[in-house]
Coordinates of C-alpha atoms and ligand atoms in Angstrom, one line a residue:
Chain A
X1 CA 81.7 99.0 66.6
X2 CA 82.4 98.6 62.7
X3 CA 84.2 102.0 62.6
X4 CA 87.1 100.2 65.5
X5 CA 87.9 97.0 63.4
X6 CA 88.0 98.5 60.6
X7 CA 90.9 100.5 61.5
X8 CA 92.7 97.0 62.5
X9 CA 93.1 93.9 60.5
X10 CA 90.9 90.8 61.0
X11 CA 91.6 87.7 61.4
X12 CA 90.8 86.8 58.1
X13 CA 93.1 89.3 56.3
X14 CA 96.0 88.7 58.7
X15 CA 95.2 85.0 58.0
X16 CA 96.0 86.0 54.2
X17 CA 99.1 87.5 54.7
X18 CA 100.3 84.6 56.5
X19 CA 98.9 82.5 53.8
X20 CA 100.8 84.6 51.0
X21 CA 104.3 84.7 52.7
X22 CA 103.2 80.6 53.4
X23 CA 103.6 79.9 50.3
X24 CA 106.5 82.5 49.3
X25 CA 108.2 80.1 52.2
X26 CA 106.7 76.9 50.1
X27 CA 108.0 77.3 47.5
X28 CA 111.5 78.4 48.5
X29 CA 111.7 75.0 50.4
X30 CA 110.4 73.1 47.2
X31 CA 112.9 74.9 45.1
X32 CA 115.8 74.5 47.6
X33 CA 115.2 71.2 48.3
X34 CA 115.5 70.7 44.5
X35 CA 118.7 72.4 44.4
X36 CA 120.0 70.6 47.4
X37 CA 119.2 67.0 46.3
X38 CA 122.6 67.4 44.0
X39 CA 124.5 67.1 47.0
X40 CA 123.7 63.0 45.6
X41 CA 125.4 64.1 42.5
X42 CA 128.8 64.8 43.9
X43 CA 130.3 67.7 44.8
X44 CA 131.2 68.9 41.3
X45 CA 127.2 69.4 40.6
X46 CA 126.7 70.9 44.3
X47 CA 129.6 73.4 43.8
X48 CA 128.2 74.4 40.5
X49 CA 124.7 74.9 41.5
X50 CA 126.3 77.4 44.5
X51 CA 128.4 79.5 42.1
X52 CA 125.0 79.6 40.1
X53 CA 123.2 80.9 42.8
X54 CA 126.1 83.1 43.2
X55 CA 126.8 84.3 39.5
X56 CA 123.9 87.4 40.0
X57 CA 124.1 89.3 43.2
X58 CA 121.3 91.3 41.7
X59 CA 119.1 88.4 41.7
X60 CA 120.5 86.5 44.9
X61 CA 119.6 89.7 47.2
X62 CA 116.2 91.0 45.6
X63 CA 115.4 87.2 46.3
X64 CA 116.8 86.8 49.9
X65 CA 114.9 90.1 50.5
X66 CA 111.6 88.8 49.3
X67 CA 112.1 85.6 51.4
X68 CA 113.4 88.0 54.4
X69 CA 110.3 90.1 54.2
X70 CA 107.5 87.2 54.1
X71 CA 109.4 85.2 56.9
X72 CA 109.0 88.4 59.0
X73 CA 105.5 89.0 58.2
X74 CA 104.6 85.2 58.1
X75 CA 106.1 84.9 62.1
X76 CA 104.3 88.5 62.8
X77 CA 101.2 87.4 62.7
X78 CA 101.8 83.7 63.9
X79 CA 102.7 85.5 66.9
X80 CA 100.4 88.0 66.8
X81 CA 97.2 85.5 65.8
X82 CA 98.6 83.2 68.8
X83 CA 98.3 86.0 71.3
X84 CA 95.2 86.5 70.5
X85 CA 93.8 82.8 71.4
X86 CA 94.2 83.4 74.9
X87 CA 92.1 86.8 74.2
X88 CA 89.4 84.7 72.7
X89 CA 88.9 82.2 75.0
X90 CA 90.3 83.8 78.6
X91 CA 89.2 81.0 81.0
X92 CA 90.5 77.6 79.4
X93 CA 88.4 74.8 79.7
X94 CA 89.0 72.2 82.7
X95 CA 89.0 69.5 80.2
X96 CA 89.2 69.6 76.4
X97 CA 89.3 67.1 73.5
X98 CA 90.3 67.8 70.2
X99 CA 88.3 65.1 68.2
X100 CA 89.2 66.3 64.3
X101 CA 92.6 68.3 64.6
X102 CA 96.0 66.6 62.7
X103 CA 98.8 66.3 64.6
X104 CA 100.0 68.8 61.8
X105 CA 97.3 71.5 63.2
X106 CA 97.7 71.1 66.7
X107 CA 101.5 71.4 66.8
X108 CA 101.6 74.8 63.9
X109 CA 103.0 77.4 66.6
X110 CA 105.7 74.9 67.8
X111 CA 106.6 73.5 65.0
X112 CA 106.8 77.1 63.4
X113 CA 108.9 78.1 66.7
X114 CA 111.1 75.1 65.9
X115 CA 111.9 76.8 62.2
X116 CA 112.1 80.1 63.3
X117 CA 115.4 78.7 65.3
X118 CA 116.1 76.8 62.9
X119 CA 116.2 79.3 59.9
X120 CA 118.9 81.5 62.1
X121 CA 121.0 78.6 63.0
X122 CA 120.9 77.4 59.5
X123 CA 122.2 81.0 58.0
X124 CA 124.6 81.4 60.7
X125 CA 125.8 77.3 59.7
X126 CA 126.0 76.8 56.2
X127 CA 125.7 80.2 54.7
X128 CA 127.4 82.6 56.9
X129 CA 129.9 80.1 58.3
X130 CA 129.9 81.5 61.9
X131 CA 129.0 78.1 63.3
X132 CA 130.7 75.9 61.4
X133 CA 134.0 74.3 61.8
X134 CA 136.0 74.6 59.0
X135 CA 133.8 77.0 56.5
X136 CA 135.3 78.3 53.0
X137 CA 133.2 80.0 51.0
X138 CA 131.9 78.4 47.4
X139 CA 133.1 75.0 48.7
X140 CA 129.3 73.6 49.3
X141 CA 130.3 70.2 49.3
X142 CA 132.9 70.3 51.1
X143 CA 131.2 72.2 53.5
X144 CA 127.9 69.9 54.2
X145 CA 130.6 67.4 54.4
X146 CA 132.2 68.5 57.6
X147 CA 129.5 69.7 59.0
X148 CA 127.5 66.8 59.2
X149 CA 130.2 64.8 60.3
X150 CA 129.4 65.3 64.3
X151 CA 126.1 63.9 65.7
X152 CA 124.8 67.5 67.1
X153 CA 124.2 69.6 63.9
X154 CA 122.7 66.4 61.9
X155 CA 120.3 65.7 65.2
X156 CA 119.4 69.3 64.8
X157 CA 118.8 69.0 60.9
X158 CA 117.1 65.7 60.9
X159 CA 114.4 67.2 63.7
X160 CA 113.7 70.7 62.2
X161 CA 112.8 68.8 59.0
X162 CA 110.2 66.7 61.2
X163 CA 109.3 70.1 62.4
X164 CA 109.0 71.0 58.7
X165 CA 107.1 68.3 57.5
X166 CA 104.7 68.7 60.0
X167 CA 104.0 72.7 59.2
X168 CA 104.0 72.2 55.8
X169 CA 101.7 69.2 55.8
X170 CA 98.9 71.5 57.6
X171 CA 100.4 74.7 56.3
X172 CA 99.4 74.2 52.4
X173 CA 96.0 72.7 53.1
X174 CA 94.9 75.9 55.5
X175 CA 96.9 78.1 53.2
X176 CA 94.9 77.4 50.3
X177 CA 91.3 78.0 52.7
X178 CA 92.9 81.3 54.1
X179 CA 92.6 82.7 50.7
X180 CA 89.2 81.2 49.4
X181 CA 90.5 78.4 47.2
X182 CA 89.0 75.3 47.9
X183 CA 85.5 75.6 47.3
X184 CA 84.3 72.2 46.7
X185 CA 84.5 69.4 48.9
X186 CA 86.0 66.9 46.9
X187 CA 88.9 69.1 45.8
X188 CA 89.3 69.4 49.6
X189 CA 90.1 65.5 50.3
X190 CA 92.4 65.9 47.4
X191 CA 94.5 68.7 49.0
X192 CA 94.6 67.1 51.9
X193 CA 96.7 64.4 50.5
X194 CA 98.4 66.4 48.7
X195 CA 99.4 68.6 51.6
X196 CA 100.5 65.1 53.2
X197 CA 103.2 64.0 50.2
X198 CA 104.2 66.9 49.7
X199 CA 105.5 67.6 53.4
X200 CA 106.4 63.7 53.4
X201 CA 108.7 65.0 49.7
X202 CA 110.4 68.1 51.5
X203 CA 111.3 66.4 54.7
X204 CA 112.6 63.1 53.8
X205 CA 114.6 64.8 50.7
X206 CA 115.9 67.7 52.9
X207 CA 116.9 65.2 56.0
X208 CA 118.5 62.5 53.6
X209 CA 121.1 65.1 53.0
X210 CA 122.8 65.4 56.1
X211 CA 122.1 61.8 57.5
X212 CA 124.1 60.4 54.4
X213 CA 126.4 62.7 55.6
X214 CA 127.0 61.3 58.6
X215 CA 126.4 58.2 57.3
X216 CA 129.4 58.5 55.0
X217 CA 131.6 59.8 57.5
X218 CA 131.1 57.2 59.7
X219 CA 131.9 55.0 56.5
X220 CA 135.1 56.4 56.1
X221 CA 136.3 55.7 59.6
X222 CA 136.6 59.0 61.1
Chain B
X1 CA 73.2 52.3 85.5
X2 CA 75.5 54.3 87.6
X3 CA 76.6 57.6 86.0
X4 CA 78.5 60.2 88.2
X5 CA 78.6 63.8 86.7
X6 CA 81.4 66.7 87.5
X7 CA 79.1 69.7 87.0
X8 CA 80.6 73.5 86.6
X9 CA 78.8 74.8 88.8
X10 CA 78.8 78.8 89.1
X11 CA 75.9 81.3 90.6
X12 CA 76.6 84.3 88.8
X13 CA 79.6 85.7 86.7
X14 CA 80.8 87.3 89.4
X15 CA 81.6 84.4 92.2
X16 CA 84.3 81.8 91.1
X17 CA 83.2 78.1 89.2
X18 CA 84.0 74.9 89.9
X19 CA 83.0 71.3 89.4
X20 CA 80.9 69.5 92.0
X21 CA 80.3 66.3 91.5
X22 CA 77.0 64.3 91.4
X23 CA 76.6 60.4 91.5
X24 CA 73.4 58.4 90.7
X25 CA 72.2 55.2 90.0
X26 CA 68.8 56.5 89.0
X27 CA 69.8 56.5 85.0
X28 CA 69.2 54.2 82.5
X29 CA 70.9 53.6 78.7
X30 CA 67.4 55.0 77.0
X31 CA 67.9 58.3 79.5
X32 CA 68.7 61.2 77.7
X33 CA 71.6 63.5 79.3
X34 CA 69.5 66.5 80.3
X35 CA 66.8 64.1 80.9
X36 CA 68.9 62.5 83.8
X37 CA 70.1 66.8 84.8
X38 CA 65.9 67.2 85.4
X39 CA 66.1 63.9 87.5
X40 CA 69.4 65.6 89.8
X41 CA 67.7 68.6 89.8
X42 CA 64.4 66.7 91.0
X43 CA 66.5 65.4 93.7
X44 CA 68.9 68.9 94.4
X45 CA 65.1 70.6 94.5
X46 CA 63.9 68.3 97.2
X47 CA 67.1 68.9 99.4
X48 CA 66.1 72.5 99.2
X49 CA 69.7 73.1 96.9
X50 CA 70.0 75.6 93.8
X51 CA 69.2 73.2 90.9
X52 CA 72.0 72.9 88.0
X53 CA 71.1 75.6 85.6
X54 CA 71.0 74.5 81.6
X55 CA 69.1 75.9 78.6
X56 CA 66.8 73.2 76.3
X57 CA 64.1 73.7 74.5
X58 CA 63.3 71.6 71.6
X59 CA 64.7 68.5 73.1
X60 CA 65.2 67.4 69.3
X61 CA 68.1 69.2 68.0
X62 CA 66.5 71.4 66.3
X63 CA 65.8 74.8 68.1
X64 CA 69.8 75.4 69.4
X65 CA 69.0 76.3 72.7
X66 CA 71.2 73.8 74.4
X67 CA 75.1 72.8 74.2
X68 CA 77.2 72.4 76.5
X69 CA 80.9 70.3 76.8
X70 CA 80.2 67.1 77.6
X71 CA 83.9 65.6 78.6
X72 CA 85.5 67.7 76.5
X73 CA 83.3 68.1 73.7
X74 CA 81.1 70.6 72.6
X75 CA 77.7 68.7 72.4
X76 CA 79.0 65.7 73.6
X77 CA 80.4 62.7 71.3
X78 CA 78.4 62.2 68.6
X79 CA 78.4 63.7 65.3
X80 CA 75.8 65.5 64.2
X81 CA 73.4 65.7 67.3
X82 CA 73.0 68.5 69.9
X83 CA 73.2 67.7 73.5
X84 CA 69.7 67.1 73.6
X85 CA 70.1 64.1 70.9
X86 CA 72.8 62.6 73.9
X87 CA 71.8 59.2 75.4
X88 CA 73.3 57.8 78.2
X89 CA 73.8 54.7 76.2
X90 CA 76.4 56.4 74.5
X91 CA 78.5 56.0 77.8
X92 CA 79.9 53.1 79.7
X93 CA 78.0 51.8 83.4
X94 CA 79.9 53.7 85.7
X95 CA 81.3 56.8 83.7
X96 CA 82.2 60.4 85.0
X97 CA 81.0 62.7 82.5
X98 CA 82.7 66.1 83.0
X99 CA 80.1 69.3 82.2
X100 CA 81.1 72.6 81.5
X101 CA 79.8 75.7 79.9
X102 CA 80.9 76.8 76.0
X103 CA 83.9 79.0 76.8
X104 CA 84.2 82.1 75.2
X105 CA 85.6 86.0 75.6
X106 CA 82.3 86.6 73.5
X107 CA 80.3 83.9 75.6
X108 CA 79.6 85.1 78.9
X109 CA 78.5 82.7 81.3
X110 CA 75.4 83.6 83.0
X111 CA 74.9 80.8 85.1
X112 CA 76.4 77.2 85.5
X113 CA 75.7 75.7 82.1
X114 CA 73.9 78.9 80.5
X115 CA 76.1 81.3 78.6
X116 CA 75.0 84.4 76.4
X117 CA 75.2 83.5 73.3
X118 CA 73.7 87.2 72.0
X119 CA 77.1 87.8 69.9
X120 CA 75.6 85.5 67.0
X121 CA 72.3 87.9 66.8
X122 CA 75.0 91.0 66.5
X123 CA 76.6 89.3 63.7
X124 CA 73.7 88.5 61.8
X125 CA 72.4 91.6 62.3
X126 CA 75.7 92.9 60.7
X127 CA 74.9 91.5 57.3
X128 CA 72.6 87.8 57.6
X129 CA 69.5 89.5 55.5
X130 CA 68.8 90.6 52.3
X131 CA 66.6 93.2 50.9
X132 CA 64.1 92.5 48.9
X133 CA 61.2 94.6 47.4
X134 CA 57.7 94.4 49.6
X135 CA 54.6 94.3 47.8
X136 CA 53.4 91.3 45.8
X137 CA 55.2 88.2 45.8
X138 CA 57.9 87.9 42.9
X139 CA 56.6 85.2 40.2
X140 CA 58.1 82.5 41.6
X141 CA 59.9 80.9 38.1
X142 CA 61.8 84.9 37.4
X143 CA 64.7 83.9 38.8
X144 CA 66.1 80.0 38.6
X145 CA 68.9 78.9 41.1
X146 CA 71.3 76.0 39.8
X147 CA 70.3 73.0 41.9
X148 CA 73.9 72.5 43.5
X149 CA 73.8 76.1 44.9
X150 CA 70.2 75.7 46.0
X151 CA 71.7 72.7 47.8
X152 CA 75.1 74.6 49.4
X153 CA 72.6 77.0 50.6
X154 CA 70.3 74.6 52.4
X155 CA 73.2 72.9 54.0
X156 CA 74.2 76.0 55.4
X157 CA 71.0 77.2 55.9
X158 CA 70.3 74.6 58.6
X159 CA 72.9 76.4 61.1
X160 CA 70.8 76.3 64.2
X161 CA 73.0 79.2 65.9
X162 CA 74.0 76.7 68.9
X163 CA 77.2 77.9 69.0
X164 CA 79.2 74.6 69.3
X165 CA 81.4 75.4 66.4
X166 CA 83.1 78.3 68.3
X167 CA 83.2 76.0 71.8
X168 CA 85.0 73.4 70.2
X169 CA 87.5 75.6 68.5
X170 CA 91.1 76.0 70.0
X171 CA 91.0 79.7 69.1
X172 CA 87.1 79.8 70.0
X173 CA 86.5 81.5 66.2
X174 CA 83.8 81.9 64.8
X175 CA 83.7 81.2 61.5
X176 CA 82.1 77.9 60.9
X177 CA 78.6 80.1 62.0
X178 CA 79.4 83.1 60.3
X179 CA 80.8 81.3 57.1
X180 CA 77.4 79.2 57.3
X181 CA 75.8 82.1 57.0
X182 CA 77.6 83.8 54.5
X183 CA 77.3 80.9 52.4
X184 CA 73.4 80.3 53.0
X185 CA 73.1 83.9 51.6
X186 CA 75.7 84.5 49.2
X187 CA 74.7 81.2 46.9
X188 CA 71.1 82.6 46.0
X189 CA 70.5 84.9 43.6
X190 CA 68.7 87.1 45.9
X191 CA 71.8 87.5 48.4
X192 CA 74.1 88.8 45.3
X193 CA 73.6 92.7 45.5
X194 CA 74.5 92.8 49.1
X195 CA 77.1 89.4 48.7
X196 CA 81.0 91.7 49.4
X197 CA 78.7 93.6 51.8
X198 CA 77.8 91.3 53.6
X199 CA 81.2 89.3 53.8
X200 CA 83.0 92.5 55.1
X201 CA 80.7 93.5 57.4
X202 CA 79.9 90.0 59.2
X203 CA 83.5 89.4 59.7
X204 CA 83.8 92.8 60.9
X205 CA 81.1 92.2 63.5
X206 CA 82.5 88.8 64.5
X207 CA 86.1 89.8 65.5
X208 CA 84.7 92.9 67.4
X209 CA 82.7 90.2 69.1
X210 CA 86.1 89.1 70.2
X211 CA 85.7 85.9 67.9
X212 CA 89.3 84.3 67.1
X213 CA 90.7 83.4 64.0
X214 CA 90.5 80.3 62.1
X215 CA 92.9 77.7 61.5
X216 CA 91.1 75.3 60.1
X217 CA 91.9 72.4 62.4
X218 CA 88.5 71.0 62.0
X219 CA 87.0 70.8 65.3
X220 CA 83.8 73.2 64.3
X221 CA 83.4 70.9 61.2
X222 CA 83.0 68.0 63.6
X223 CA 81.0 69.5 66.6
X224 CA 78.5 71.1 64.9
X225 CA 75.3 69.2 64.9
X226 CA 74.1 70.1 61.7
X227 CA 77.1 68.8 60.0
X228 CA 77.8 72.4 58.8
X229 CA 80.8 71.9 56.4
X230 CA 84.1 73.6 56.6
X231 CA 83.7 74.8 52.8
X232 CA 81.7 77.7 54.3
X233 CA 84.7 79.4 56.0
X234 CA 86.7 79.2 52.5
X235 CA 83.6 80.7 51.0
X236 CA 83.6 83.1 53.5
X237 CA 86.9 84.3 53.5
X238 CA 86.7 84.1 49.4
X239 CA 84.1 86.7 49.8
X240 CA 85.5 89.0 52.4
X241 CA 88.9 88.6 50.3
X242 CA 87.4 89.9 47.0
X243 CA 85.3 92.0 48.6
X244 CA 88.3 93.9 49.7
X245 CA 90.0 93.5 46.7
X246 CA 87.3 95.1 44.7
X247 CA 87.6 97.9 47.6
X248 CA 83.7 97.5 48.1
X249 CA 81.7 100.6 49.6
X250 CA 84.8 102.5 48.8
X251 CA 82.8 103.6 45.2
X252 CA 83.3 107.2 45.8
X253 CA 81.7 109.9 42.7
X254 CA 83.5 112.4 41.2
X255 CA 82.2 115.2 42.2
X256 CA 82.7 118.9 40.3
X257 CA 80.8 122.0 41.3
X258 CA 78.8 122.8 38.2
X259 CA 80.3 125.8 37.1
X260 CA 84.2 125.3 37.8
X261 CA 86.7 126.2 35.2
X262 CA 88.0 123.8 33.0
X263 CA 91.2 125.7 32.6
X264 CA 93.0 127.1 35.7
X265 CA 93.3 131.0 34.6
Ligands
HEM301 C1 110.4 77.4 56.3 C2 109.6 78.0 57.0 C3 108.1 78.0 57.0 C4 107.2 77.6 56.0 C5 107.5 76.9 54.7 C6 105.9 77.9 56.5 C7 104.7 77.6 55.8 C8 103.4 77.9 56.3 C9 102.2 77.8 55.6 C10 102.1 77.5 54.1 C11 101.2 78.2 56.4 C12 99.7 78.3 56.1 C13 99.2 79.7 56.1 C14 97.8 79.7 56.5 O1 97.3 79.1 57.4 O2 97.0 80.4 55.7 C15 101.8 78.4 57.7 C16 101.0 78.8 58.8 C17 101.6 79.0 60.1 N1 102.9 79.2 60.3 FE1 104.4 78.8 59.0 N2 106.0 78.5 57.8 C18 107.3 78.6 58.0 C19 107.8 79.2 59.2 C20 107.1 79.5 60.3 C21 107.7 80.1 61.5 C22 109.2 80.4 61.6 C23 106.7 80.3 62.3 C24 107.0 80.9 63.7 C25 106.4 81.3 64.6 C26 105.5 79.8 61.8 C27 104.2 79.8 62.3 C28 103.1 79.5 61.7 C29 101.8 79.5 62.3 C30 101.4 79.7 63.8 C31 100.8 79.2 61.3 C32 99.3 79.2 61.4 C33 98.9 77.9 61.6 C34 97.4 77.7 61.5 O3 96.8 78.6 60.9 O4 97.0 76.7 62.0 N3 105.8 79.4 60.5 N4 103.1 78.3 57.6
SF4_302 S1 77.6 76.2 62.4 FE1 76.9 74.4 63.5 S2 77.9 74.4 65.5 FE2 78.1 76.5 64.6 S3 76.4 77.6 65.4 FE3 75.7 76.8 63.4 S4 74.7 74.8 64.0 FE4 75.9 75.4 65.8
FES303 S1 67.1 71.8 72.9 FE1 66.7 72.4 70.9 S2 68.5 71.7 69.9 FE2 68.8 70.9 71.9

């Protein structure tokens, strides 16, 4: 019995590794968002921070590899951990209530569904160009500009950063039980808020960006 | 008071479920819900019908023989009381209360309400002891435990084994009831030596059980009628984590054949 698990992974290790790429993925957003929020100090600052970015290929791929890697692993096991459900409990209930779960918890997998198309649509949009309208490379202002001047791509934003609240809000409290962190209650309420703001932080800051957009193309009369 | 019930109803594992419904006007507010189940199956008994099969014992929420979902919920809708603590005062004059069995892979139903709930012995026998020297009793001041860890233990000592915590998950895991017992060992000096052991080797046991994994939505935190809380899955996957870390009961000796040459010639 021992001997055949042991070969596998439980739940509680695979639960780690999507805990560890978690917060590789956190803290990208976090750092990104940072980065993007000079998009409201004009597009001399914006266009700055891409060349930046862009100054140390080195740097700009072992870091896109990183991110590459735990995105894979962190899906891999979401998908792999959701199969699993329907192994655990085979016969659903005929009715079921969920009296403690945050809206946060219950929606993880869908929400996490929601970013996975997001993230491809997003590289293939703003960084890759192959979706845009009117793409040319280094000009990031420029860039966000057009894009968000239609209705379809800011919809599309403006919802996967719900979706992204949402993860994140639940993500970064279970996160930090997945690896044995929060041993005392009272630190736990804490994290709980804290989970809250910051997912409240990521996706109002990252969903301003291309609603003012819009908003400012509309302004100009288009 | 009128109280209709929709009962999974299910001879053996075997033959398909389903709910049949029961109506009566025979309860009252200060009934208790498997008080008014004896009272049906007075009446199904006396029509010469198969009674509704449910375990109880203790009939104070104490022993952990009960639990079943009770609309929904794994012992019913109050916090911190098995489904022998239920009243039908909790419910509105005229109600349909839905009951099924805990669902499960590792649960199998036996019989209506009655599942077998004989995974939770295998994972306590995994790792839920610790050794301790026979002989006389140990003085009993040798070794001192800090009063807030003689406290976490307690509170997740009184895990009665009910098994509500892994009915009311979504991914039916169980680690509110092995955490709890984690935890109830691993605080007390006495449960140190055998502390990563026991971590590895309960969680080990619980997913080949067919246990699920834990999200840490909650639900457990709130069905469980001992108010077991959700600290003891952090402290158990703290445990299993470090134990594998430390790569525990990998310790392997170095072992030379007395006599070997230092030098290769
Ligand atoms: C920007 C992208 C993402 C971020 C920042 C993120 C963040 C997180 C974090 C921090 C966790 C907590 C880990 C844990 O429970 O230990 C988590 C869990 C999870 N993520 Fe993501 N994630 C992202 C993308 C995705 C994607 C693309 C999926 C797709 C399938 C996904 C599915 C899940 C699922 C199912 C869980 C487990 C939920 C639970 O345990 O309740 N995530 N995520
Ligand atoms: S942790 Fe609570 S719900 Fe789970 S088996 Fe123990 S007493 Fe029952
Ligand atoms: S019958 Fe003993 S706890 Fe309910």
């Amino acid at each position: 019995m021992a001997t055949r698990v042991e070969l596998g992974m439980t739940g509680v290790a695979k639960k780690a590794l999507m805990a560890v790429s978690g917060i590789v993925l956190t803290v990208y957003v976090v750092l990104h968002l940072a980065g993007n929020l000079l998009y409201f100090a004009g597009p001399a600052a914006l266009d700055a921070y891409g060349a930046l970015l862009h100054k140390n290929p080195a740097l700009l791929w072992s870091a896109r590899a990183v991110l590459f890697a735990s995105f894979c692993i962190h899906v891999a096991a979401a998908l792999d951990l959701y199969m699993r459900k329907q192994v655990a409990r085979p016969i659903s209930y005929g009715r079921y209530e969920r009296a403690a779960s945050s809206l946060g918890a219950r929606t993880m997998i869908w929400t996490g569904l929601i970013l996975l198309g997001f993230v491809v649509y997003h590289v293939l949009h703003l960084t890759l160009g192959i979706t845009h309208p009117a793409y040319v490379p280094g000009r990031v202002y420029s860039n966000v500009s057009v894009a968000f001047a239609s209705v379809v791509p800011t919809v599309i934003y403006v919802v996967s950063m719900i979706a992204l609240g949402l993860h994140v809000s639940h993500g970064v409290l279970a996160m930090t039980q997945s690896l044995g962190l929060t041993l005392r209650r009272d630190r736990l309420r804490g994290l709980r808020r804290f989970s809250v703001v910051l997912a409240l932080i990521v996706a109002l800051g990252l969903a301003a960006i291309p609603i003012t957009a819009l908003a400012l193309s509309f302004a100009r009369g288009r | 008071m009128r109280i209709a019930l929709e009962v999974w109803r299910q001879r053996s594992p075997e033959e398909p479920g389903r709910f049949v419904r029961y109506e009566t006007t025979e309860a009252s507010p200060d009934m208790s819900l498997l008080e008014l189940l004896d009272v049906i199956n007075e009446g199904l008994v006396s029509e010469g019908e198969e009674p509704i099969a449910f375990d109880s014992d203790c009939r104070e929420g104490i022993c952990g023989t009960c639990g079943f979902m009770v609309n929904g919920l794994a012992h019913g809708p109050l916090q911190g009381a098995a489904t022998c603590q239920v009243y039908l005062r909790s419910f509105r004059d005229g109600e349909t209360l839905f009951l099924e069995p805990f669902r499960a892979h590792a649960f199998p139903l036996i019989k209506d309400l009655v599942i077998n709930r004989s995974a939770l012995d295998r994972i306590i026998t995994a790792g839920g002891y610790v050794s301790v020297n026979t002989g006389n009793a140990p003085e009993a001041n040798t070794s001192t435990i800090p009063k807030d860890l003689a406290e976490q233990a307690m509170d997740a000592a009184a895990c009665i084994a009910c098994g509500a915590c892994i009915a009311a998950c979504p991914n039916a895991s169980a680690a509110l009831f092995t955490g709890a017992k984690i935890t109830h060992l691993g605080k007390l000096p006495e449960g140190q030596p055998e502390r990563g052991r026991r971590a590895l080797r309960m969680v080990r046991a619980a997913a080949a059980e067919g246990f699920g994994h834990c999200t840490f939505a909650g639900e457990c935190e709130t069905a469980c009628p001992k108010s077991i809380p959700l600290q003891v899955i952090t402290q158990m996957n703290h445990d299993y984590l470090a134990a594998r870390l430390r790569g525990e009961g990998r310790a392997t000796a170095r072992h030379i054949e007395p006599g070997t040459p230092k030098k290769r010639r």
